[in-house]
C-alpha cells in the first residue's frame, strides 16, 4: 500500500462509519448512496488489509484495528477541518449539520424540551440526535466520536483525549409517594433503613451514591426492585411506602399531579455531578462550541430556577417548591 493510494474521501467514510456504525446512516450523512459507501469500505479494507467493520445484529462493529486507526485519522481530519474553518464562519442559521448529544435519562428529562426548542430556533436547517448516555461507557462514545458531546453524572476516568467540564452539582434527595407515611413523618436513619427501596439503575445492577455512603458506616439499604429510568418514577412510587433517590433538578419536571415528595436523606450523601464531555480534537470546532454553549446556558438557567424555587416552603414541612413537593433543608 502507498500513501498515494489513499483518497481523503475514503478517510471521511471511515470517520463517519466509526460514528454511525451503519452504512445507511453514513451514506445519509455523507450525501452518498449506500452502494458508494459500501464500495469505499471495500477499498479501505483492501488498502488497510483489515475487515475494519463486522456486522453484529443491526450494527457495524469496529475491529481492534479500526479503533486503533481512529485516533490518528480523526486527528488528521480535525486538523484539516480546523484549517478550513479558520477561513469560514460557522453560522447555525444556515448550517445543515447533524449534531449528536449524549444525555443521561436523568438529564434528558430536564434538558430535552429546552434543548430542542433552542436548537431549532437557532439552527432551523440542522438536525439533532439525543443519544442515551447512561454509565461510564459514555466516555468511550465521545472518544469514538459517536456523539459530539455528552452530559453525564457518571464517574468518567481521566483521559487525555477527553475534555471534561463540571457544570454543577445536584443535591440527592429521597423521593417518596406524597400519600405515604414517610412523607408525613420525619425521615430518620431508622426509618430509612427499615424502608423498602427502589433503585434507579440503567443496567439494574450498579449501586448508587447512597449505597456508597451507607457502606462507609457499615450499613446497607433494603433494595427490593430496580427500574431503568426516572420517567416512570411517579407511577412506581404511587400507592407504596417505597423510597428512592434522585437529584433535586427533578423538581423542575414534577408537578402536584406526580404525587412525589422529596425528603432530605438522614445521612450525608455525595452530590450528583454534571459533567459536560467533549473530544479534545473537537473542543475548538465552531459547531461543537456552539452546541456546548447552548447546553451550558440551559443548565445554568435550570439551576437558577431551581435555586429560586428552593426558597419557597415552610421549614420542616413537605410544601410545594417550584412545581413539586419538597421538605425544607432546615
PDB file of C-alpha atoms in Angstrom:
ATOM      1  CA  UNK A   1       0.000   0.000   0.000  1.00  0.00           C
ATOM      2  CA  UNK A   2       1.218   3.502  -0.900  1.00  0.00           C
ATOM      3  CA  UNK A   3       0.043   6.759   0.606  1.00  0.00           C
ATOM      4  CA  UNK A   4      -0.854   7.841  -2.922  1.00  0.00           C
ATOM      5  CA  UNK A   5      -3.478   5.082  -2.962  1.00  0.00           C
ATOM      6  CA  UNK A   6      -5.425   6.742  -0.147  1.00  0.00           C
ATOM      7  CA  UNK A   7      -8.213   9.104  -1.157  1.00  0.00           C
ATOM      8  CA  UNK A   8      -9.190  11.644   1.501  1.00  0.00           C
ATOM      9  CA  UNK A   9     -12.830  10.779   0.860  1.00  0.00           C
ATOM     10  CA  UNK A  10     -12.095   7.207   1.980  1.00  0.00           C
ATOM     11  CA  UNK A  11     -10.905   8.541   5.325  1.00  0.00           C
ATOM     12  CA  UNK A  12     -14.078  10.613   5.650  1.00  0.00           C
ATOM     13  CA  UNK A  13     -16.123   7.460   5.076  1.00  0.00           C
ATOM     14  CA  UNK A  14     -14.115   5.697   7.774  1.00  0.00           C
ATOM     15  CA  UNK A  15     -14.586   8.592  10.214  1.00  0.00           C
ATOM     16  CA  UNK A  16     -18.347   8.758   9.671  1.00  0.00           C
ATOM     17  CA  UNK A  17     -18.714   4.967   9.848  1.00  0.00           C
ATOM     18  CA  UNK A  18     -16.973   4.976  13.233  1.00  0.00           C
ATOM     19  CA  UNK A  19     -19.623   7.358  14.496  1.00  0.00           C
ATOM     20  CA  UNK A  20     -22.715   5.993  12.803  1.00  0.00           C
ATOM     21  CA  UNK A  21     -21.917   2.233  12.807  1.00  0.00           C
ATOM     22  CA  UNK A  22     -24.309   1.919   9.875  1.00  0.00           C
ATOM     23  CA  UNK A  23     -23.799   2.100   6.103  1.00  0.00           C
ATOM     24  CA  UNK A  24     -27.297   3.565   5.698  1.00  0.00           C
ATOM     25  CA  UNK A  25     -26.766   6.352   8.231  1.00  0.00           C
ATOM     26  CA  UNK A  26     -23.231   7.041   6.993  1.00  0.00           C
ATOM     27  CA  UNK A  27     -24.499   7.389   3.433  1.00  0.00           C
ATOM     28  CA  UNK A  28     -27.196   9.820   4.580  1.00  0.00           C
ATOM     29  CA  UNK A  29     -24.669  11.995   6.431  1.00  0.00           C
ATOM     30  CA  UNK A  30     -22.195  11.959   3.553  1.00  0.00           C
ATOM     31  CA  UNK A  31     -24.871  12.614   0.938  1.00  0.00           C
ATOM     32  CA  UNK A  32     -23.888   9.484  -0.976  1.00  0.00           C
ATOM     33  CA  UNK A  33     -25.616   6.256  -1.937  1.00  0.00           C
ATOM     34  CA  UNK A  34     -25.287   3.137   0.208  1.00  0.00           C
ATOM     35  CA  UNK A  35     -23.556   1.324  -2.621  1.00  0.00           C
ATOM     36  CA  UNK A  36     -20.978   4.133  -2.896  1.00  0.00           C
ATOM     37  CA  UNK A  37     -20.227   3.899   0.831  1.00  0.00           C
ATOM     38  CA  UNK A  38     -20.001   0.110   0.626  1.00  0.00           C
ATOM     39  CA  UNK A  39     -17.581   0.441  -2.313  1.00  0.00           C
ATOM     40  CA  UNK A  40     -15.437   2.877  -0.308  1.00  0.00           C
ATOM     41  CA  UNK A  41     -15.390   0.434   2.605  1.00  0.00           C
ATOM     42  CA  UNK A  42     -14.255  -2.349   0.290  1.00  0.00           C
ATOM     43  CA  UNK A  43     -11.377  -0.195  -0.957  1.00  0.00           C
ATOM     44  CA  UNK A  44     -10.387   0.691   2.617  1.00  0.00           C
ATOM     45  CA  UNK A  45     -10.458  -2.972   3.639  1.00  0.00           C
ATOM     46  CA  UNK A  46      -8.219  -3.861   0.726  1.00  0.00           C
ATOM     47  CA  UNK A  47      -5.782  -0.997   1.294  1.00  0.00           C
ATOM     48  CA  UNK A  48      -5.560  -1.470   5.064  1.00  0.00           C
ATOM     49  CA  UNK A  49      -5.713  -5.274   4.952  1.00  0.00           C
ATOM     50  CA  UNK A  50      -8.351  -5.427   7.685  1.00  0.00           C
ATOM     51  CA  UNK A  51     -12.089  -6.049   7.853  1.00  0.00           C
ATOM     52  CA  UNK A  52     -12.472  -2.737   9.793  1.00  0.00           C
ATOM     53  CA  UNK A  53     -16.195  -3.315  10.492  1.00  0.00           C
ATOM     54  CA  UNK A  54     -18.098  -6.536  11.135  1.00  0.00           C
ATOM     55  CA  UNK A  55     -21.857  -6.884  11.264  1.00  0.00           C
ATOM     56  CA  UNK A  56     -23.295  -7.519  14.731  1.00  0.00           C
ATOM     57  CA  UNK A  57     -27.081  -7.627  14.553  1.00  0.00           C
ATOM     58  CA  UNK A  58     -28.161  -4.307  13.085  1.00  0.00           C
ATOM     59  CA  UNK A  59     -24.857  -2.545  13.798  1.00  0.00           C
ATOM     60  CA  UNK A  60     -21.406  -2.489  12.213  1.00  0.00           C
ATOM     61  CA  UNK A  61     -18.856  -3.105  14.969  1.00  0.00           C
ATOM     62  CA  UNK A  62     -15.306  -1.719  14.502  1.00  0.00           C
ATOM     63  CA  UNK A  63     -12.416  -4.151  14.696  1.00  0.00           C
ATOM     64  CA  UNK A  64      -9.477  -3.526  17.055  1.00  0.00           C
ATOM     65  CA  UNK A  65      -7.506  -2.260  14.046  1.00  0.00           C
ATOM     66  CA  UNK A  66     -10.251   0.274  13.244  1.00  0.00           C
ATOM     67  CA  UNK A  67     -10.287   1.523  16.852  1.00  0.00           C
ATOM     68  CA  UNK A  68      -6.502   1.874  16.694  1.00  0.00           C
ATOM     69  CA  UNK A  69      -6.705   3.894  13.475  1.00  0.00           C
ATOM     70  CA  UNK A  70      -9.483   6.177  14.700  1.00  0.00           C
ATOM     71  CA  UNK A  71      -7.349   8.478  16.826  1.00  0.00           C
ATOM     72  CA  UNK A  72      -4.838   9.265  14.088  1.00  0.00           C
ATOM     73  CA  UNK A  73      -7.357   9.539  11.266  1.00  0.00           C
ATOM     74  CA  UNK A  74      -9.773  11.674  13.274  1.00  0.00           C
ATOM     75  CA  UNK A  75      -6.923  13.916  14.407  1.00  0.00           C
ATOM     76  CA  UNK A  76      -5.770  14.393  10.814  1.00  0.00           C
ATOM     77  CA  UNK A  77      -9.290  15.201   9.598  1.00  0.00           C
ATOM     78  CA  UNK A  78      -9.826  17.536  12.556  1.00  0.00           C
ATOM     79  CA  UNK A  79      -6.640  19.409  11.671  1.00  0.00           C
ATOM     80  CA  UNK A  80      -7.771  19.785   8.059  1.00  0.00           C
ATOM     81  CA  UNK A  81     -11.248  20.845   9.187  1.00  0.00           C
ATOM     82  CA  UNK A  82      -9.804  23.411  11.620  1.00  0.00           C
ATOM     83  CA  UNK A  83      -7.581  24.851   8.888  1.00  0.00           C
ATOM     84  CA  UNK A  84     -10.604  25.335   6.639  1.00  0.00           C
ATOM     85  CA  UNK A  85     -12.823  26.618   9.467  1.00  0.00           C
ATOM     86  CA  UNK A  86     -10.333  29.382  10.249  1.00  0.00           C
ATOM     87  CA  UNK A  87     -11.370  30.957   6.966  1.00  0.00           C
ATOM     88  CA  UNK A  88     -15.055  30.230   7.396  1.00  0.00           C
ATOM     89  CA  UNK A  89     -17.588  31.347   9.978  1.00  0.00           C
ATOM     90  CA  UNK A  90     -19.944  28.758  11.427  1.00  0.00           C
ATOM     91  CA  UNK A  91     -23.478  30.043  11.085  1.00  0.00           C
ATOM     92  CA  UNK A  92     -26.111  27.988  12.931  1.00  0.00           C
ATOM     93  CA  UNK A  93     -28.840  29.751  10.959  1.00  0.00           C
ATOM     94  CA  UNK A  94     -27.630  28.232   7.678  1.00  0.00           C
ATOM     95  CA  UNK A  95     -25.885  25.001   8.686  1.00  0.00           C
ATOM     96  CA  UNK A  96     -27.406  21.651   7.732  1.00  0.00           C
ATOM     97  CA  UNK A  97     -25.098  19.700  10.005  1.00  0.00           C
ATOM     98  CA  UNK A  98     -26.249  16.768  12.121  1.00  0.00           C
ATOM     99  CA  UNK A  99     -25.392  17.036  15.822  1.00  0.00           C
ATOM    100  CA  UNK A 100     -25.494  14.260  18.398  1.00  0.00           C
ATOM    101  CA  UNK A 101     -25.710  14.818  22.135  1.00  0.00           C
ATOM    102  CA  UNK A 102     -25.367  12.136  24.789  1.00  0.00           C
ATOM    103  CA  UNK A 103     -27.702  12.635  27.758  1.00  0.00           C
ATOM    104  CA  UNK A 104     -28.414  10.508  30.798  1.00  0.00           C
ATOM    105  CA  UNK A 105     -32.044   9.638  31.440  1.00  0.00           C
ATOM    106  CA  UNK A 106     -31.958  11.992  34.436  1.00  0.00           C
ATOM    107  CA  UNK A 107     -30.633  14.956  32.465  1.00  0.00           C
ATOM    108  CA  UNK A 108     -32.735  14.175  29.384  1.00  0.00           C
ATOM    109  CA  UNK A 109     -35.953  14.861  31.304  1.00  0.00           C
ATOM    110  CA  UNK A 110     -34.714  18.327  32.211  1.00  0.00           C
ATOM    111  CA  UNK A 111     -32.803  19.244  29.062  1.00  0.00           C
ATOM    112  CA  UNK A 112     -34.699  17.874  26.081  1.00  0.00           C
ATOM    113  CA  UNK A 113     -37.576  20.429  25.909  1.00  0.00           C
ATOM    114  CA  UNK A 114     -35.290  23.471  26.200  1.00  0.00           C
ATOM    115  CA  UNK A 115     -32.519  21.940  24.098  1.00  0.00           C
ATOM    116  CA  UNK A 116     -34.757  21.061  21.158  1.00  0.00           C
ATOM    117  CA  UNK A 117     -36.541  24.403  21.348  1.00  0.00           C
ATOM    118  CA  UNK A 118     -33.312  26.457  21.387  1.00  0.00           C
ATOM    119  CA  UNK A 119     -31.555  24.225  18.845  1.00  0.00           C
ATOM    120  CA  UNK A 120     -34.451  24.513  16.384  1.00  0.00           C
ATOM    121  CA  UNK A 121     -34.686  28.255  16.894  1.00  0.00           C
ATOM    122  CA  UNK A 122     -31.004  28.921  16.215  1.00  0.00           C
ATOM    123  CA  UNK A 123     -30.359  26.190  13.619  1.00  0.00           C
ATOM    124  CA  UNK A 124     -33.604  25.506  11.707  1.00  0.00           C
ATOM    125  CA  UNK A 125     -31.794  23.584   8.952  1.00  0.00           C
ATOM    126  CA  UNK A 126     -29.746  21.328  11.256  1.00  0.00           C
ATOM    127  CA  UNK A 127     -30.772  18.058  12.930  1.00  0.00           C
ATOM    128  CA  UNK A 128     -30.267  16.896  16.497  1.00  0.00           C
ATOM    129  CA  UNK A 129     -29.988  13.327  17.756  1.00  0.00           C
ATOM    130  CA  UNK A 130     -30.199  12.700  21.502  1.00  0.00           C
ATOM    131  CA  UNK A 131     -28.317   9.516  22.428  1.00  0.00           C
ATOM    132  CA  UNK A 132     -28.634   7.651  25.776  1.00  0.00           C
ATOM    133  CA  UNK A 133     -25.523   8.300  27.861  1.00  0.00           C
ATOM    134  CA  UNK A 134     -26.078   6.166  30.926  1.00  0.00           C
ATOM    135  CA  UNK A 135     -22.997   4.753  32.649  1.00  0.00           C
ATOM    136  CA  UNK A 136     -19.232   5.324  32.429  1.00  0.00           C
ATOM    137  CA  UNK A 137     -19.127   3.925  28.865  1.00  0.00           C
ATOM    138  CA  UNK A 138     -20.310   7.308  27.568  1.00  0.00           C
ATOM    139  CA  UNK A 139     -16.645   8.368  27.697  1.00  0.00           C
ATOM    140  CA  UNK A 140     -15.953   5.785  25.006  1.00  0.00           C
ATOM    141  CA  UNK A 141     -18.833   7.120  22.903  1.00  0.00           C
ATOM    142  CA  UNK A 142     -17.307  10.600  22.998  1.00  0.00           C
ATOM    143  CA  UNK A 143     -13.826   9.231  22.327  1.00  0.00           C
ATOM    144  CA  UNK A 144     -15.060   7.219  19.352  1.00  0.00           C
ATOM    145  CA  UNK A 145     -16.910  10.292  18.081  1.00  0.00           C
ATOM    146  CA  UNK A 146     -20.319   8.632  18.274  1.00  0.00           C
ATOM    147  CA  UNK A 147     -21.564  11.815  19.929  1.00  0.00           C
ATOM    148  CA  UNK A 148     -20.341  15.407  19.624  1.00  0.00           C
ATOM    149  CA  UNK A 149     -20.569  15.923  23.369  1.00  0.00           C
ATOM    150  CA  UNK A 150     -22.245  14.332  26.369  1.00  0.00           C
ATOM    151  CA  UNK A 151     -23.749  15.435  29.659  1.00  0.00           C
ATOM    152  CA  UNK A 152     -23.468  12.822  32.367  1.00  0.00           C
ATOM    153  CA  UNK A 153     -23.249  12.358  36.104  1.00  0.00           C
ATOM    154  CA  UNK A 154     -21.240   9.153  35.841  1.00  0.00           C
ATOM    155  CA  UNK A 155     -17.657   8.961  37.055  1.00  0.00           C
ATOM    156  CA  UNK A 156     -15.648   9.185  33.828  1.00  0.00           C
ATOM    157  CA  UNK A 157     -11.997   8.220  34.069  1.00  0.00           C
ATOM    158  CA  UNK A 158      -9.463  10.870  33.173  1.00  0.00           C
ATOM    159  CA  UNK A 159      -8.375  10.580  29.551  1.00  0.00           C
ATOM    160  CA  UNK A 160      -6.005  12.957  27.730  1.00  0.00           C
ATOM    161  CA  UNK A 161      -8.265  12.667  24.689  1.00  0.00           C
ATOM    162  CA  UNK A 162     -11.333  13.959  26.560  1.00  0.00           C
ATOM    163  CA  UNK A 163     -12.139  17.431  27.863  1.00  0.00           C
ATOM    164  CA  UNK A 164     -14.357  17.387  30.967  1.00  0.00           C
ATOM    165  CA  UNK A 165     -16.105  20.475  32.316  1.00  0.00           C
ATOM    166  CA  UNK A 166     -18.076  20.327  35.563  1.00  0.00           C
ATOM    167  CA  UNK A 167     -21.264  22.342  35.071  1.00  0.00           C
ATOM    168  CA  UNK A 168     -22.521  21.978  38.625  1.00  0.00           C
ATOM    169  CA  UNK A 169     -23.947  19.629  41.218  1.00  0.00           C
ATOM    170  CA  UNK A 170     -27.405  18.469  42.275  1.00  0.00           C
ATOM    171  CA  UNK A 171     -28.247  17.536  45.835  1.00  0.00           C
ATOM    172  CA  UNK A 172     -29.526  13.989  46.329  1.00  0.00           C
ATOM    173  CA  UNK A 173     -32.930  13.529  47.984  1.00  0.00           C
ATOM    174  CA  UNK A 174     -35.172  10.661  48.972  1.00  0.00           C
ATOM    175  CA  UNK A 175     -38.238  10.524  46.738  1.00  0.00           C
ATOM    176  CA  UNK A 176     -41.449   9.038  48.177  1.00  0.00           C
ATOM    177  CA  UNK A 177     -45.156   8.940  47.351  1.00  0.00           C
ATOM    178  CA  UNK A 178     -46.747  12.071  48.824  1.00  0.00           C
ATOM    179  CA  UNK A 179     -49.514   9.983  50.384  1.00  0.00           C
ATOM    180  CA  UNK A 180     -47.123   7.663  52.237  1.00  0.00           C
ATOM    181  CA  UNK A 181     -46.367   7.632  55.957  1.00  0.00           C
ATOM    182  CA  UNK A 182     -42.757   8.523  55.150  1.00  0.00           C
ATOM    183  CA  UNK A 183     -43.889  11.799  53.557  1.00  0.00           C
ATOM    184  CA  UNK A 184     -45.900  12.740  56.669  1.00  0.00           C
ATOM    185  CA  UNK A 185     -43.205  11.933  59.228  1.00  0.00           C
ATOM    186  CA  UNK A 186     -39.547  12.743  59.726  1.00  0.00           C
ATOM    187  CA  UNK A 187     -37.104  10.594  57.743  1.00  0.00           C
ATOM    188  CA  UNK A 188     -34.830   9.204  60.432  1.00  0.00           C
ATOM    189  CA  UNK A 189     -31.987   6.787  59.815  1.00  0.00           C
ATOM    190  CA  UNK A 190     -34.064   4.080  61.491  1.00  0.00           C
ATOM    191  CA  UNK A 191     -36.985   4.794  59.163  1.00  0.00           C
ATOM    192  CA  UNK A 192     -34.673   4.894  56.159  1.00  0.00           C
ATOM    193  CA  UNK A 193     -33.073   1.512  56.906  1.00  0.00           C
ATOM    194  CA  UNK A 194     -36.441  -0.087  57.682  1.00  0.00           C
ATOM    195  CA  UNK A 195     -37.943   1.114  54.395  1.00  0.00           C
ATOM    196  CA  UNK A 196     -38.087  -0.801  51.148  1.00  0.00           C
ATOM    197  CA  UNK A 197     -36.060   0.975  48.482  1.00  0.00           C
ATOM    198  CA  UNK A 198     -36.420   1.341  44.725  1.00  0.00           C
ATOM    199  CA  UNK A 199     -33.095   1.582  42.877  1.00  0.00           C
ATOM    200  CA  UNK A 200     -32.877   3.566  39.627  1.00  0.00           C
ATOM    201  CA  UNK A 201     -30.160   1.907  37.566  1.00  0.00           C
ATOM    202  CA  UNK A 202     -29.729   1.747  33.793  1.00  0.00           C
ATOM    203  CA  UNK A 203     -28.331  -1.796  33.953  1.00  0.00           C
ATOM    204  CA  UNK A 204     -30.274  -2.939  37.009  1.00  0.00           C
ATOM    205  CA  UNK A 205     -27.033  -3.743  38.813  1.00  0.00           C
ATOM    206  CA  UNK A 206     -24.998  -0.615  39.506  1.00  0.00           C
ATOM    207  CA  UNK A 207     -25.070   0.763  43.025  1.00  0.00           C
ATOM    208  CA  UNK A 208     -25.739   4.439  43.635  1.00  0.00           C
ATOM    209  CA  UNK A 209     -24.202   7.223  45.687  1.00  0.00           C
ATOM    210  CA  UNK A 210     -26.451   6.326  48.623  1.00  0.00           C
ATOM    211  CA  UNK A 211     -25.065   2.793  48.735  1.00  0.00           C
ATOM    212  CA  UNK A 212     -21.511   4.141  48.814  1.00  0.00           C
ATOM    213  CA  UNK A 213     -22.395   6.458  51.716  1.00  0.00           C
ATOM    214  CA  UNK A 214     -24.041   3.612  53.642  1.00  0.00           C
ATOM    215  CA  UNK A 215     -21.034   1.331  53.169  1.00  0.00           C
ATOM    216  CA  UNK A 216     -18.830   3.891  54.902  1.00  0.00           C
ATOM    217  CA  UNK A 217     -20.961   3.361  58.011  1.00  0.00           C
ATOM    218  CA  UNK A 218     -21.192  -0.407  57.599  1.00  0.00           C
ATOM    219  CA  UNK A 219     -24.872  -0.115  56.636  1.00  0.00           C
ATOM    220  CA  UNK A 220     -27.000  -1.320  53.768  1.00  0.00           C
ATOM    221  CA  UNK A 221     -30.444  -0.405  52.497  1.00  0.00           C
ATOM    222  CA  UNK A 222     -33.145  -2.864  51.524  1.00  0.00           C
ATOM    223  CA  UNK A 223     -33.452  -2.620  47.735  1.00  0.00           C
ATOM    224  CA  UNK A 224     -36.497  -4.620  46.638  1.00  0.00           C
ATOM    225  CA  UNK A 225     -36.712  -3.554  42.986  1.00  0.00           C
ATOM    226  CA  UNK A 226     -34.888  -1.627  40.264  1.00  0.00           C
ATOM    227  CA  UNK A 227     -36.136   0.491  37.369  1.00  0.00           C
ATOM    228  CA  UNK A 228     -34.070   1.708  34.434  1.00  0.00           C
ATOM    229  CA  UNK A 229     -35.176   5.338  34.171  1.00  0.00           C
ATOM    230  CA  UNK A 230     -36.707   8.278  36.013  1.00  0.00           C
ATOM    231  CA  UNK A 231     -39.700   8.732  33.725  1.00  0.00           C
ATOM    232  CA  UNK A 232     -41.734   6.034  35.455  1.00  0.00           C
ATOM    233  CA  UNK A 233     -40.785   7.225  38.952  1.00  0.00           C
ATOM    234  CA  UNK A 234     -44.188   8.734  39.905  1.00  0.00           C
ATOM    235  CA  UNK A 235     -46.068   5.604  38.859  1.00  0.00           C
ATOM    236  CA  UNK A 236     -43.567   3.283  40.551  1.00  0.00           C
ATOM    237  CA  UNK A 237     -43.893   5.118  43.884  1.00  0.00           C
ATOM    238  CA  UNK A 238     -47.621   5.868  43.820  1.00  0.00           C
ATOM    239  CA  UNK A 239     -49.605   3.969  46.477  1.00  0.00           C
ATOM    240  CA  UNK A 240     -46.480   2.485  48.096  1.00  0.00           C
ATOM    241  CA  UNK A 241     -44.163   3.064  51.046  1.00  0.00           C
ATOM    242  CA  UNK A 242     -41.129   2.739  48.783  1.00  0.00           C
ATOM    243  CA  UNK A 243     -38.270   5.201  48.893  1.00  0.00           C
ATOM    244  CA  UNK A 244     -35.754   6.008  46.159  1.00  0.00           C
ATOM    245  CA  UNK A 245     -33.131   8.654  45.388  1.00  0.00           C
ATOM    246  CA  UNK A 246     -32.941  11.422  42.797  1.00  0.00           C
ATOM    247  CA  UNK A 247     -31.259  14.782  42.356  1.00  0.00           C
ATOM    248  CA  UNK A 248     -33.193  17.943  43.132  1.00  0.00           C
ATOM    249  CA  UNK A 249     -33.126  19.037  39.475  1.00  0.00           C
ATOM    250  CA  UNK A 250     -36.091  16.707  39.038  1.00  0.00           C
ATOM    251  CA  UNK A 251     -38.192  19.348  40.799  1.00  0.00           C
ATOM    252  CA  UNK A 252     -38.432  21.198  37.512  1.00  0.00           C
ATOM    253  CA  UNK A 253     -40.372  18.472  35.735  1.00  0.00           C
ATOM    254  CA  UNK A 254     -42.581  17.205  38.580  1.00  0.00           C
ATOM    255  CA  UNK A 255     -45.907  18.819  39.457  1.00  0.00           C
ATOM    256  CA  UNK A 256     -48.560  18.188  42.124  1.00  0.00           C
ATOM    257  CA  UNK A 257     -50.175  15.511  39.953  1.00  0.00           C
ATOM    258  CA  UNK A 258     -46.960  13.485  40.178  1.00  0.00           C
ATOM    259  CA  UNK A 259     -47.657  12.916  43.898  1.00  0.00           C
ATOM    260  CA  UNK A 260     -43.932  12.806  44.640  1.00  0.00           C
ATOM    261  CA  UNK A 261     -42.373  14.359  47.743  1.00  0.00           C
ATOM    262  CA  UNK A 262     -38.620  14.875  48.117  1.00  0.00           C
ATOM    263  CA  UNK A 263     -37.266  14.333  51.624  1.00  0.00           C
ATOM    264  CA  UNK A 264     -33.691  15.072  52.807  1.00  0.00           C
ATOM    265  CA  UNK A 265     -31.851  11.782  53.469  1.00  0.00           C
ATOM    266  CA  UNK A 266     -30.882  11.058  57.101  1.00  0.00           C
ATOM    267  CA  UNK A 267     -27.167  10.772  56.248  1.00  0.00           C
ATOM    268  CA  UNK A 268     -24.662  12.725  54.180  1.00  0.00           C
ATOM    269  CA  UNK A 269     -24.623  11.595  50.534  1.00  0.00           C
ATOM    270  CA  UNK A 270     -22.372  12.949  47.788  1.00  0.00           C
ATOM    271  CA  UNK A 271     -23.935  15.354  45.310  1.00  0.00           C
ATOM    272  CA  UNK A 272     -24.690  14.354  41.721  1.00  0.00           C
ATOM    273  CA  UNK A 273     -22.110  15.917  39.406  1.00  0.00           C
ATOM    274  CA  UNK A 274     -23.000  17.197  35.939  1.00  0.00           C
ATOM    275  CA  UNK A 275     -20.063  16.722  33.556  1.00  0.00           C
ATOM    276  CA  UNK A 276     -20.016  18.051  30.002  1.00  0.00           C
ATOM    277  CA  UNK A 277     -17.611  15.908  27.963  1.00  0.00           C
ATOM    278  CA  UNK A 278     -16.172  16.545  24.510  1.00  0.00           C
ATOM    279  CA  UNK A 279     -13.321  15.082  22.488  1.00  0.00           C
ATOM    280  CA  UNK A 280     -10.308  17.381  22.707  1.00  0.00           C
ATOM    281  CA  UNK A 281      -9.913  17.273  18.937  1.00  0.00           C
ATOM    282  CA  UNK A 282     -13.376  18.821  18.618  1.00  0.00           C
ATOM    283  CA  UNK A 283     -13.100  21.280  21.506  1.00  0.00           C
ATOM    284  CA  UNK A 284     -12.379  24.210  19.180  1.00  0.00           C
ATOM    285  CA  UNK A 285     -14.715  23.159  16.397  1.00  0.00           C
ATOM    286  CA  UNK A 286     -17.115  26.130  15.939  1.00  0.00           C
ATOM    287  CA  UNK A 287     -20.198  23.938  15.647  1.00  0.00           C
ATOM    288  CA  UNK A 288     -19.330  21.883  18.711  1.00  0.00           C
ATOM    289  CA  UNK A 289     -18.554  25.028  20.705  1.00  0.00           C
ATOM    290  CA  UNK A 290     -21.941  26.473  19.717  1.00  0.00           C
ATOM    291  CA  UNK A 291     -23.720  23.315  20.866  1.00  0.00           C
ATOM    292  CA  UNK A 292     -21.823  23.259  24.169  1.00  0.00           C
ATOM    293  CA  UNK A 293     -22.762  26.890  24.815  1.00  0.00           C
ATOM    294  CA  UNK A 294     -26.449  26.051  24.353  1.00  0.00           C
ATOM    295  CA  UNK A 295     -26.192  23.152  26.817  1.00  0.00           C
ATOM    296  CA  UNK A 296     -24.317  25.244  29.384  1.00  0.00           C
ATOM    297  CA  UNK A 297     -26.851  28.054  29.057  1.00  0.00           C
ATOM    298  CA  UNK A 298     -29.802  25.702  29.599  1.00  0.00           C
ATOM    299  CA  UNK A 299     -28.091  24.108  32.597  1.00  0.00           C
ATOM    300  CA  UNK A 300     -27.386  27.490  34.205  1.00  0.00           C
ATOM    301  CA  UNK A 301     -30.967  28.619  33.630  1.00  0.00           C
ATOM    302  CA  UNK A 302     -32.298  25.412  35.184  1.00  0.00           C
ATOM    303  CA  UNK A 303     -30.095  25.895  38.246  1.00  0.00           C
ATOM    304  CA  UNK A 304     -31.360  29.456  38.662  1.00  0.00           C
ATOM    305  CA  UNK A 305     -34.980  28.287  38.502  1.00  0.00           C
ATOM    306  CA  UNK A 306     -34.255  25.505  40.989  1.00  0.00           C
ATOM    307  CA  UNK A 307     -32.454  27.819  43.426  1.00  0.00           C
ATOM    308  CA  UNK A 308     -35.291  30.325  43.286  1.00  0.00           C
ATOM    309  CA  UNK A 309     -37.809  27.575  43.926  1.00  0.00           C
ATOM    310  CA  UNK A 310     -35.868  26.234  46.911  1.00  0.00           C
ATOM    311  CA  UNK A 311     -36.641  29.412  48.880  1.00  0.00           C
ATOM    312  CA  UNK A 312     -40.354  28.563  48.940  1.00  0.00           C
ATOM    313  CA  UNK A 313     -41.978  26.415  51.620  1.00  0.00           C
ATOM    314  CA  UNK A 314     -42.154  26.252  55.394  1.00  0.00           C
ATOM    315  CA  UNK A 315     -39.252  24.697  57.322  1.00  0.00           C
ATOM    316  CA  UNK A 316     -39.743  21.045  58.119  1.00  0.00           C
ATOM    317  CA  UNK A 317     -42.871  20.587  56.006  1.00  0.00           C
ATOM    318  CA  UNK A 318     -43.495  18.847  52.697  1.00  0.00           C
ATOM    319  CA  UNK A 319     -44.525  22.001  50.856  1.00  0.00           C
ATOM    320  CA  UNK A 320     -44.786  22.994  47.206  1.00  0.00           C
ATOM    321  CA  UNK A 321     -41.442  24.144  45.828  1.00  0.00           C
ATOM    322  CA  UNK A 322     -41.384  25.180  42.220  1.00  0.00           C
ATOM    323  CA  UNK A 323     -43.907  22.722  40.780  1.00  0.00           C
ATOM    324  CA  UNK A 324     -43.120  19.777  43.039  1.00  0.00           C
ATOM    325  CA  UNK A 325     -43.136  18.956  46.734  1.00  0.00           C
ATOM    326  CA  UNK A 326     -40.006  19.006  48.835  1.00  0.00           C
ATOM    327  CA  UNK A 327     -39.165  19.153  52.513  1.00  0.00           C
ATOM    328  CA  UNK A 328     -37.006  22.057  53.617  1.00  0.00           C
ATOM    329  CA  UNK A 329     -33.317  21.579  54.376  1.00  0.00           C
ATOM    330  CA  UNK A 330     -33.872  23.281  57.756  1.00  0.00           C
TER     331      UNK A 330
END
